[in-house]
């Protein structure tokens, strides 16, 4: 099984991605970043999800509470005040002593006997900060699978996807790092929607996971941004799939331009020069959900 580090900003779809990841890879650590909500909230949420999955053996390490240069933009209108609204989580034990994200990343990558893969489902602030400070560890980083970007329309603006918009400077640094990058952006995440029937299927899973997912996605699916769609996007789950089941996607290799400022801030477009990254441009939706439920049904 692949050893994987997850950098996340839970967030409903991050939470679902983490639960899926726990069944398809060996998650060796979770780092949290500000994005959907503040760092404190995304960190508490990561702990909540691991506790619900009975995986508190996995360390959670908080990273950056701010983008590299821009002020933080959060998404409370989608994920709620807590970042995981919709479900009443049991009270977490008092705060456990934590190490920071950079320390966990450095400790994990420096001790790796073979490259460790990386899934990033929030703004790329932690990833960029770590790469800037640890070029000597590049060889220990395997594939970096990102949820973010779009070659077409955006979601937070007409042209920008949220994760890239929040920290376009970090995204530009990461996309030009030379790492082996797979990008699952809105071009595919807006095709793999959680339909009402799929939402109802969460209830077949054992509690607390089943009850938790059904409640969380009742809230998330009801948000205005998801209203009127065939279902709710589960963006971050596709970054997990892109890492472990790349054949579910059609890929295009291209240099990527990241717009760092101006009205197109956060837009990602095909470039002419620079490192090539693999951008998912299509997905086999039926096969994706077969894979998705094969993973989640392990919580029955
Ligand atoms: O644009 C969707 C992305 O932004 C997802 O990662 C979601 O969790 C939010 O972080
Ligand atoms: Ca996210």
PDB file of C-alpha atoms and ligand atoms in Angstrom, residues 9 13-14 36 121-122 163 236, ligand 2:
ATOM      1  CA  UNK A   9      -8.345  22.039   5.111  1.00  0.00           C
ATOM      2  CA  UNK A  13     -15.007  17.085   1.000  1.00  0.00           C
ATOM      3  CA  UNK A  14     -11.617  16.947   2.707  1.00  0.00           C
ATOM      4  CA  UNK A  36     -12.176  26.353   4.111  1.00  0.00           C
ATOM      5  CA  UNK A 121      -6.645  19.159  -0.871  1.00  0.00           C
ATOM      6  CA  UNK A 122      -6.462  22.736   0.365  1.00  0.00           C
ATOM      7  CA  UNK A 163      -7.629  26.466  -3.347  1.00  0.00           C
ATOM      8  CA  UNK A 236     -11.027  16.370  -2.722  1.00  0.00           C
TER       9      UNK A 236
HETATM   10 CA1  LIG B   2     -10.242  21.166   0.593  1.00  0.00          CA
END
